[in-house]
Coordinates of C-alpha atoms and ligand atoms in Angstrom, one line a residue:
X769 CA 76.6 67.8 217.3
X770 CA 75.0 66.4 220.5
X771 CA 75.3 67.8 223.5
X772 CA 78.2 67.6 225.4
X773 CA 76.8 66.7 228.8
X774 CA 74.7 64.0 227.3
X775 CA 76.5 60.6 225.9
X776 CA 74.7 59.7 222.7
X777 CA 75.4 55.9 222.2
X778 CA 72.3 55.8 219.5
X779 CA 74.3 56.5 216.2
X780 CA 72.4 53.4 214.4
X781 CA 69.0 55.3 214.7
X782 CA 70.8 58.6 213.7
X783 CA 73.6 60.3 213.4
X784 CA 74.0 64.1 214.3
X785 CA 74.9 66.4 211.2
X786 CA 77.9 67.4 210.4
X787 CA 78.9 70.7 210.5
X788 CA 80.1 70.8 207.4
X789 CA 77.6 69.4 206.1
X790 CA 75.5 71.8 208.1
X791 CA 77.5 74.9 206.6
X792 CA 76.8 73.9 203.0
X793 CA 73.3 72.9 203.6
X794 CA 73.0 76.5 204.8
X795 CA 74.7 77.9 202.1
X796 CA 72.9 75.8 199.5
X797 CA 69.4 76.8 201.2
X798 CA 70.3 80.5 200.5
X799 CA 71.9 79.9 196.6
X800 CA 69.7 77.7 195.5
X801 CA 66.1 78.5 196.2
X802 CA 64.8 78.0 192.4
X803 CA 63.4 75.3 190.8
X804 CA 65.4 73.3 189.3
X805 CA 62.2 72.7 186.5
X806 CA 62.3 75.9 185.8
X807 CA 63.9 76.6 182.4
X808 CA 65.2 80.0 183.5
X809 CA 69.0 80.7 185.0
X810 CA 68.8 80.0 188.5
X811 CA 66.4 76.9 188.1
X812 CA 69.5 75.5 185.8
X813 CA 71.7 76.1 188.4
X814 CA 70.0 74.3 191.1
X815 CA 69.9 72.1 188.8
X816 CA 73.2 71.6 188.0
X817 CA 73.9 71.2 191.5
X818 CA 71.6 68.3 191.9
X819 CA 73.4 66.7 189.3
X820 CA 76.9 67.6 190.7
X821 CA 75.1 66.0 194.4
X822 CA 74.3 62.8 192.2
X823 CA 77.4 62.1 190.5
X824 CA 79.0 62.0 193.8
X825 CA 76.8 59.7 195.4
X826 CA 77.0 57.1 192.7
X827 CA 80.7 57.6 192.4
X828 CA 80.4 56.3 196.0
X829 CA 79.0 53.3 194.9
X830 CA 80.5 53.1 191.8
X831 CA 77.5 53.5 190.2
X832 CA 76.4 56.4 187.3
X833 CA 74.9 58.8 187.9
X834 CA 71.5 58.6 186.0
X835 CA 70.8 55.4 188.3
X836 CA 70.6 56.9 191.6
X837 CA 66.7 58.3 192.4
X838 CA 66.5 60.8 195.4
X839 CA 63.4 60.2 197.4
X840 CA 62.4 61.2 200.8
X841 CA 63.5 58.5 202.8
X842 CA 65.6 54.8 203.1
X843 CA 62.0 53.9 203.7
X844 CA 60.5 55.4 200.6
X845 CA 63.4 53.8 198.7
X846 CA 62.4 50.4 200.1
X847 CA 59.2 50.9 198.8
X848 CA 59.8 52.3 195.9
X849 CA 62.6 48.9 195.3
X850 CA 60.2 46.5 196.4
X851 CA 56.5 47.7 195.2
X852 CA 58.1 49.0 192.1
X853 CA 59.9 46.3 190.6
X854 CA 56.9 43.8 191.7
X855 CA 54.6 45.9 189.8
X856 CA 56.9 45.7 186.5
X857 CA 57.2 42.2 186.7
X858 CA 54.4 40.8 188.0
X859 CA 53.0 38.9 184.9
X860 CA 56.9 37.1 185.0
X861 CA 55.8 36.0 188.8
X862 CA 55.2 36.3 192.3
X863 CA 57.1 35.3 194.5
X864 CA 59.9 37.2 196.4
X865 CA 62.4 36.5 198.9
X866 CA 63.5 38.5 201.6
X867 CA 65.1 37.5 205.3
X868 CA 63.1 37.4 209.1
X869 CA 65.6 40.2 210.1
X870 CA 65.1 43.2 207.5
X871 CA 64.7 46.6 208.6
X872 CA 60.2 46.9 209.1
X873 CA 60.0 49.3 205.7
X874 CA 60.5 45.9 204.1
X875 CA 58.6 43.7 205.8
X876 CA 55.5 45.7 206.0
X877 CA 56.4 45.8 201.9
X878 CA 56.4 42.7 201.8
X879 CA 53.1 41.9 203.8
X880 CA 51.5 44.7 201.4
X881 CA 52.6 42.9 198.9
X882 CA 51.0 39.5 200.2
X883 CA 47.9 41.0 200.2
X884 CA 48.3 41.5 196.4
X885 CA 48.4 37.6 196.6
X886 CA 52.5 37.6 196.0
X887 CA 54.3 34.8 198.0
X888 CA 56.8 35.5 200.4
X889 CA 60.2 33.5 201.9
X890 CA 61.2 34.5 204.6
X891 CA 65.0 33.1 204.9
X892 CA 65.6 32.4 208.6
X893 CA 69.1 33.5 210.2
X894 CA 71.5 31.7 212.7
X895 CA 72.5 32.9 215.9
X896 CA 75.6 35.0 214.1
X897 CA 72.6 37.0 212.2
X898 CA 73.6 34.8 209.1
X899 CA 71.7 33.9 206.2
X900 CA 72.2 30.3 204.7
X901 CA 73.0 30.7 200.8
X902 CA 71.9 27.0 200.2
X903 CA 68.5 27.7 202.1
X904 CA 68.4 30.7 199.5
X905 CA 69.4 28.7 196.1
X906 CA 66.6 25.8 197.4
X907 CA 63.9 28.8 198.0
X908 CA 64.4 30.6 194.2
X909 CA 61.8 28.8 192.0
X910 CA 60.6 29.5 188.6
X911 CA 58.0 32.6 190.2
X912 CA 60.9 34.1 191.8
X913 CA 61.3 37.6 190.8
X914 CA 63.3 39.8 193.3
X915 CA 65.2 39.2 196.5
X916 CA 65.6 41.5 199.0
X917 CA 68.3 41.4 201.8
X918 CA 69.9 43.9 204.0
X919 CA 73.6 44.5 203.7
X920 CA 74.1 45.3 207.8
X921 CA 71.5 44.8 210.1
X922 CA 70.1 47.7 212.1
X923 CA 69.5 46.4 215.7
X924 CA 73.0 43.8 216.0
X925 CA 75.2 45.5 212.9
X926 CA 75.6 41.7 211.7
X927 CA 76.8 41.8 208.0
X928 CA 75.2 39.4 205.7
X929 CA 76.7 37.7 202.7
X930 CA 75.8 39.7 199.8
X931 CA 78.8 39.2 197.3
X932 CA 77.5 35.3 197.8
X933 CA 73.7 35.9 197.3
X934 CA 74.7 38.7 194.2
X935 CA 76.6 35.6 192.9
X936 CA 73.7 33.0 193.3
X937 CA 71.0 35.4 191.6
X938 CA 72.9 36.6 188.9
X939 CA 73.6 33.4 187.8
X940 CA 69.8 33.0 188.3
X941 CA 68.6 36.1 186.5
X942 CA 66.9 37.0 189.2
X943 CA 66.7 40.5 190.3
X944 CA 68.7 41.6 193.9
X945 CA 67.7 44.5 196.3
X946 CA 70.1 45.7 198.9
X947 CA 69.3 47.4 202.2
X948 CA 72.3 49.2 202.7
X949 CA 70.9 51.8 204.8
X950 CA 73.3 50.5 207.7
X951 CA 76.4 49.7 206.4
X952 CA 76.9 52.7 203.7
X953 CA 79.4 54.8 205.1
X954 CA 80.8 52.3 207.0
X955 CA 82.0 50.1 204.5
X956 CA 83.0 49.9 200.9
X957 CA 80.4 49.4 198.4
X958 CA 80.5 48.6 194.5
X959 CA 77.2 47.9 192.9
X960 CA 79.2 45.9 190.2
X961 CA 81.4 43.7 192.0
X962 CA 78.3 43.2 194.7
X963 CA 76.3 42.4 191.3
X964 CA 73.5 44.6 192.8
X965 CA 70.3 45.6 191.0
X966 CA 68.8 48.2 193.7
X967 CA 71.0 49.5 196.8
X968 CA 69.2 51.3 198.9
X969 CA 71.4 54.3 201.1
X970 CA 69.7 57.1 203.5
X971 CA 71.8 60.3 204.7
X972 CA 70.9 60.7 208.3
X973 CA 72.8 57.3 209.2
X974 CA 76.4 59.2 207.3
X975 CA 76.1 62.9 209.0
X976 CA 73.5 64.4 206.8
X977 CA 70.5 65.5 207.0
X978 CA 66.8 63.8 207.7
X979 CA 64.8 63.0 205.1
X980 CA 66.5 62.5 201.9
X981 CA 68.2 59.2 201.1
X982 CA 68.2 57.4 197.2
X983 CA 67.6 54.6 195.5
X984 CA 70.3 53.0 193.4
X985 CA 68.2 51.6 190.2
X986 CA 70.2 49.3 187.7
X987 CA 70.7 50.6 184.3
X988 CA 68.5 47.5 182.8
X989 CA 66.0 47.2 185.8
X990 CA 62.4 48.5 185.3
X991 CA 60.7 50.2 188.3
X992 CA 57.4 51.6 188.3
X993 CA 56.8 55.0 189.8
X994 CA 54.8 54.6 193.3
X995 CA 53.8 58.2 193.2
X996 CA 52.2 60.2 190.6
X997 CA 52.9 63.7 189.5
X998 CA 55.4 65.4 187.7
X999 CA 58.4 63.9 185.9
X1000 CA 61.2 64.4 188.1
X1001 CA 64.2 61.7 188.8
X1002 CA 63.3 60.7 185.2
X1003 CA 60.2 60.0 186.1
X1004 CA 60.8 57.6 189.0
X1005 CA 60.2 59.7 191.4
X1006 CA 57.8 63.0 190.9
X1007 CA 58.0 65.5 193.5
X1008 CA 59.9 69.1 193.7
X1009 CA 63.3 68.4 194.6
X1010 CA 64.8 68.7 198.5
X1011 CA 67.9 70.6 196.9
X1012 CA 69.4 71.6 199.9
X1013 CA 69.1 68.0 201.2
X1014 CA 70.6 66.2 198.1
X1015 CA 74.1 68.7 198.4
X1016 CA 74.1 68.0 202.2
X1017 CA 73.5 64.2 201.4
X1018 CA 76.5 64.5 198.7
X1019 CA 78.8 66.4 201.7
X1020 CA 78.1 63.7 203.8
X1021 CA 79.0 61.6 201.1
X1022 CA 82.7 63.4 200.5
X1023 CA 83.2 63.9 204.5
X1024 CA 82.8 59.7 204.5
X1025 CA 85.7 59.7 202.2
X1026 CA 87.5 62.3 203.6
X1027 CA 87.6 60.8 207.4
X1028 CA 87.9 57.3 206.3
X1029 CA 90.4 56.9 209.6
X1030 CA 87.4 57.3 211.7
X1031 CA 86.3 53.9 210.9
X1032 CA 89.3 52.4 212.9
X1033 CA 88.7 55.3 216.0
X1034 CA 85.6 53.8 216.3
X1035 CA 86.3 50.0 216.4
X1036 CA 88.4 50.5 219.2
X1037 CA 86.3 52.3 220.6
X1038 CA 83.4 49.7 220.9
X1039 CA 85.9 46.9 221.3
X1040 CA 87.1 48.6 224.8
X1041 CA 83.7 49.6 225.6
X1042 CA 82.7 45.5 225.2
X1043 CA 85.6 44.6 226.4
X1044 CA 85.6 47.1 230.0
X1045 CA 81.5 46.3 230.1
X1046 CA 82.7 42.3 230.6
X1047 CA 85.3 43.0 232.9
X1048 CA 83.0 45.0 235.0
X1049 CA 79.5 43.0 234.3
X1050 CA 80.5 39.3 233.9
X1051 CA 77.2 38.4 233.2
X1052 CA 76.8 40.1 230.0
X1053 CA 76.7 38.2 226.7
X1054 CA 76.8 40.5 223.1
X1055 CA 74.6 39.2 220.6
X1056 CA 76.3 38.3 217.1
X1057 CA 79.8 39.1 218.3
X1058 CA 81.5 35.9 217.0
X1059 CA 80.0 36.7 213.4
X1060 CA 81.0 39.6 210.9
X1061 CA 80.0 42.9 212.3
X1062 CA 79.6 46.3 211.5
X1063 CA 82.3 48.5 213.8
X1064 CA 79.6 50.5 215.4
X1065 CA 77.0 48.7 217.2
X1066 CA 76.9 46.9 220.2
X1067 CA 73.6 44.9 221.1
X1068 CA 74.3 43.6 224.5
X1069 CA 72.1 41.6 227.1
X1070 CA 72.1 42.5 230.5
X1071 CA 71.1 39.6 232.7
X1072 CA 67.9 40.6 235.4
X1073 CA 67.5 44.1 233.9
X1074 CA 64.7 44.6 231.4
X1075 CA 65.6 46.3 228.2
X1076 CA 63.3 49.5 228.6
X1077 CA 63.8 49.4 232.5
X1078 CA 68.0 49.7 231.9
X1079 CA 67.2 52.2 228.8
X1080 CA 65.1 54.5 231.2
X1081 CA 67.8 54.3 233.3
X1082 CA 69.9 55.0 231.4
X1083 CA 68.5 57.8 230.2
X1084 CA 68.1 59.4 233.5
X1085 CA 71.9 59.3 233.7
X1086 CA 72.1 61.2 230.2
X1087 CA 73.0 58.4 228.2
X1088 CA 71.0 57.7 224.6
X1089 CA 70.5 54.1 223.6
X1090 CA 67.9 52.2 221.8
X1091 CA 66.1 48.7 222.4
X1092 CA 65.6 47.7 219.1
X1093 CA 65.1 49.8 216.1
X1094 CA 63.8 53.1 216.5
X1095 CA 61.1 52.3 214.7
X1096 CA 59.7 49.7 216.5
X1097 CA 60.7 51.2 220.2
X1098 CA 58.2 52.5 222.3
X1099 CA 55.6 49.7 220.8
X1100 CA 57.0 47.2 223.4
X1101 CA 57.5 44.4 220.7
X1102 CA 59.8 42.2 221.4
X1103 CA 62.8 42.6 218.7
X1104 CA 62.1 40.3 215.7
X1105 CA 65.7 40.4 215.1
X1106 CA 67.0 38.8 218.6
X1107 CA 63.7 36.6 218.1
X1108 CA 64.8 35.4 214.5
X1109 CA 68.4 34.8 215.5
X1110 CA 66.9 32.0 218.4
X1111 CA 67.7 33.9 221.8
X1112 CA 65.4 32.6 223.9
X1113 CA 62.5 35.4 225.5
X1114 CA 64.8 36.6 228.9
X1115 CA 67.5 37.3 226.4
X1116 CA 65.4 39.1 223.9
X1117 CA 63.6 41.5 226.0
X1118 CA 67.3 42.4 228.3
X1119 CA 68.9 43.5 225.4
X1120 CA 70.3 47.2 224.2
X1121 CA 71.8 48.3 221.6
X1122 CA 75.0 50.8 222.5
X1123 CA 76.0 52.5 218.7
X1124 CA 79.3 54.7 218.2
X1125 CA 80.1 57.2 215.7
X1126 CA 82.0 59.7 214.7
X1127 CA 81.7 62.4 217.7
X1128 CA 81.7 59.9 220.8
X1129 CA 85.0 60.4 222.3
X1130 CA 87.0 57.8 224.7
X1131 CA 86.3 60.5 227.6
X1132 CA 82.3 59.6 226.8
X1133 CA 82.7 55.7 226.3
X1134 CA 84.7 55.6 230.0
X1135 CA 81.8 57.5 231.2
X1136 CA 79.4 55.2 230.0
X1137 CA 81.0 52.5 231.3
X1138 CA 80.8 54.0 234.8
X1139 CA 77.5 54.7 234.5
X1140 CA 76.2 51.4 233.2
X1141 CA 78.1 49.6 235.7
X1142 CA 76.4 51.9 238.5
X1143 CA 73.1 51.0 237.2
X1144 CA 73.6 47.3 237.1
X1145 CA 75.1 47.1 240.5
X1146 CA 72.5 48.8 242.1
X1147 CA 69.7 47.0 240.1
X1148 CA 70.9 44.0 241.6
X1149 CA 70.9 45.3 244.8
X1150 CA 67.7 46.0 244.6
X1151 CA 68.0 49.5 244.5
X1152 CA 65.0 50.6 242.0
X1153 CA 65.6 53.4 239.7
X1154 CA 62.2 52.9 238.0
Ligands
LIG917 N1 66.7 50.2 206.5 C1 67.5 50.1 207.6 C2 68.4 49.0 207.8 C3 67.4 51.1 208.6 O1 68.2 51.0 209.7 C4 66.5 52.2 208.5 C5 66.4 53.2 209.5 O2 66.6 53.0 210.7 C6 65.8 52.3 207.3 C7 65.9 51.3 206.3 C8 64.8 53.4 207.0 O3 65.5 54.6 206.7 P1 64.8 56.0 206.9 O4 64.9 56.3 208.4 O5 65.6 56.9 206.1 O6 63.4 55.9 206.4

C-alpha cells in the first residue's frame, strides 16, 4: 500500500498490491518453487496451481481455461495478439485496423508491422474519445485481417464501443483484438457476448503484481509463437513459468470479485473530486467527461499551468499523477490521445491525469483538493514553484 503521507492519484499507471495478494504471493513463492515441467511431485503441484490460477482468470472473462496464455506483460500480450495473428494469416491479407488512441505497445506493433509492408487504418476518434462504427464498416476491405481496439483508454478512461465493433466483425469474419488492460477489473467482461477473439488483461492495473498479465486466445484463432523455446502455454508462449505471479494474478482476480462495492466508493470519489476542483478552479475543463467513462480517471486541463510544470508541483506537495501514459512521460511528447481527440496544443500540453483506486480515501481526495487549488492560485499569482 502507498505511503500514507503521500496521495497516490496515479492508479491508471499502477496499482499498489494487495496485501492479500501480497500474503499468497509470499506463500506461493515458498510452496511452490518447482518446475511445473518437471514430471516429479512438486513440479505437478506447481503445476496444478497454475492451472487452478488459469481457470480463475478465464472464469473472469467467461472464457476456458486452455485459452488464456500467461506472458510477461499487457505489452508482450499485445504483441503476441497483434504480430502473432498477422503472421498466421498473412497469405489471407494485410491489412489491419486499429484506432489513433491505443495504448503505444500497439501502435509501435503496428508500425513494426508496416514495415513488413502491412497496411494500417488508423480510425480517428471524436472529442468524447469515440470511435465511429460506420468509419470502421467503410475501412474493412477484402485484405482486412484483424482489428485491434482498446476497451478503456489509458490517459482519459473513455470506453469505446466494443459490443458494436464485435458485432460488425463477426458478421464480417474478421478477427477482433481487445485491449482491455484498462477496464478489466473495473468492468464486466464476457468474451462471448463481446464476441472477442483476443482480450488482452495485465495484473498490475487489478492489485497484483508487475510483470505477468495474459492473453485471452479464441478457441478457433491461430497465433504464432513470437518467442522460441520450450513448449509451455501450449506452445504459445515458451518460457519457465512466473508461478508465484500467475496465483497473485488469480488473487487479484478473486479480490476484484470479492470488493465489487469498491467500484461505487470510487465513482464518488472522482465525481466530488471533479466536482470540488470546479468549484474551486472555474477554469478547468475535464477531457471526455460528457462520454462513457471508466470510474477512475480524471484527465483534467488546467488553464496557464503546463502539464509537467503542475505535475512537478505537485509532486513536491506529495501528490503522484501522470501527464499522459506512463510510458510515454518523461519523453515530453505531446499526448497522442488529447491530440487525436482535437484539443487544440494549449489544452494538450496543460493536461493531467488524477486516477483513483481502491486505497485513496475521501480524507486523501480533500487533501488533494487543497493542495491543487494552492498550486493554481499561486501559479497565477505568479508565485513560481518551478
Ligand atoms: N495497454 C494499456 C491500455 C495500458 O494502459 C498498458 C499499461 O499502461 C498496457 C497496455 C501495457 O501493459 P503492461 O504495463 O503490463 O505492459
Amino acid at each position: 500500500m502507498p505511503n500514507k503521507s503521500r496521495i497516490y492519484l496515479d492508479y491508471a499507471a499502477t496499482t499498489p498490491l494487495d496485501p492479500a495478494v501480497l500474503k499468497i504471493m509470499n506463500e506461493a513463492g515458498e510452496r511452490y518453487y518447482a518446475n511445473p515441467s518437471s514430471l516429479h511431485y512438486p513440479g505437478q503441484e506447481s503445476k496444478v496451481a497454475i492451472e487452478k490460477a488459469r481457470q480463475v482468470i478465464a472464469e473472469s472473462i467467461q472464457a476456458k481455461a486452455r485459452e488464456i496464455v500467461f506472458t510477461g506483460s499487457g505489452t508482450e500480450s499485445n504483441n503476441l495478439a497483434l504480430i502473432g495473428v498477422t503472421r498466421v494469416n498473412r497469405f489471407k491479407g494485410n491489412h489491419i485496423i486499429t484506432t489513433r488512441i491505443e495504448h503505444v505497445s500497439v501502435l509501435e506493433c503496428c508500425e513494426y508491422l508496416k514495415n513488413k509492408r502491412f497496411r494500417i487504418t488508423y480510425l480517428n476518434v471524436n472529442k468524447l474519445g469515440q470511435v465511429d462504427p460506420e468509419e470502421l464498416k467503410s475501412s474493412i476491405d477484402s485484405d482486412t485481417i484483424l482489428v485491434s481496439v482498446m476497451m478503456a483508454n489509458n490517459e482519459t478512461g473513455c470506453l469505446l464501443p466494443i459490443k458494436e465493433i464485435g458485432a460488425i466483425l463477426s458478421e464480417q469474419k474478421v478477427l477482433f483484438h481487445v485491449d482491455a488492460v484498462q477496464a478489466f477489473g473495473k468492468i464486466d467482461i464476457s468474451v462471448q457476448d463481446l464476441k472477442v477473439d483476443l482480450l488482452t488483461l495485465s495484473a498490475h492495473k487489478i492489485y497484483g503484481p508487475k510483470g505477468i498479465a495474459a492473453l485471452y486466445i479464441g478457441n478457433d484463432v491461430s497465433v504464432e509463437r513470437i518467442l522460441h523455446g520450450g513448449a509451455q502455454e501450449r506452445n504459445r508462449r515458451p518460457g519457465t513459468e512466473n508461478i508465484t505471479g500467475i496465483i497473485g494474478f488469480s488473487e487479484a482476480v478473486t479480490q476484484i470479485n470479492e470488493k465489487k462495492d469498491e467500484h461505487n466508493r470510487i465513482l464518488n470519489l472522482r465525481n466530488y473530486f471533479e466536482h470540488e476542483l470546479k468549484q474551486r478552479i472555474p477554469d478547468i475543463l475535464i477531457n471526455g467527461v460528457e462520454g462513457p467513462r471508466l470510474y477512475s480517471h480524471s484527465n483534467i486541463y488546467f488553464p496557464f499551468i503546463p502539464g509537467d510544470a503542475m505535475l512537478m508541483n505537485l509532486d513536491i506537495q506529495g501528490i503522484a499523477v501522470s501527464v499522459g501514459s506512463a510510458c510515454s512521460s518523461g519523453s515530453q511528447r505531446p499526448s497522442h490521445v488529447l491530440t487525436a481527440m482535437g484539443f487544440e496544443p494549449e489544452r494538450i500540453n496543460r493536461s493531467v491525469r488524477f486516477s483513483f483506486g481502491r486505497f485513496t480515501s475521501r480524507e486523501e481526495t480533500e487533501q488533494a483538493l487543497d493542495r491543487i487549488s494552492e498550486i493554481y492560485q499561486s501559479r497565477l499569482k505568479g508565485i513560481k514553484y518551478v
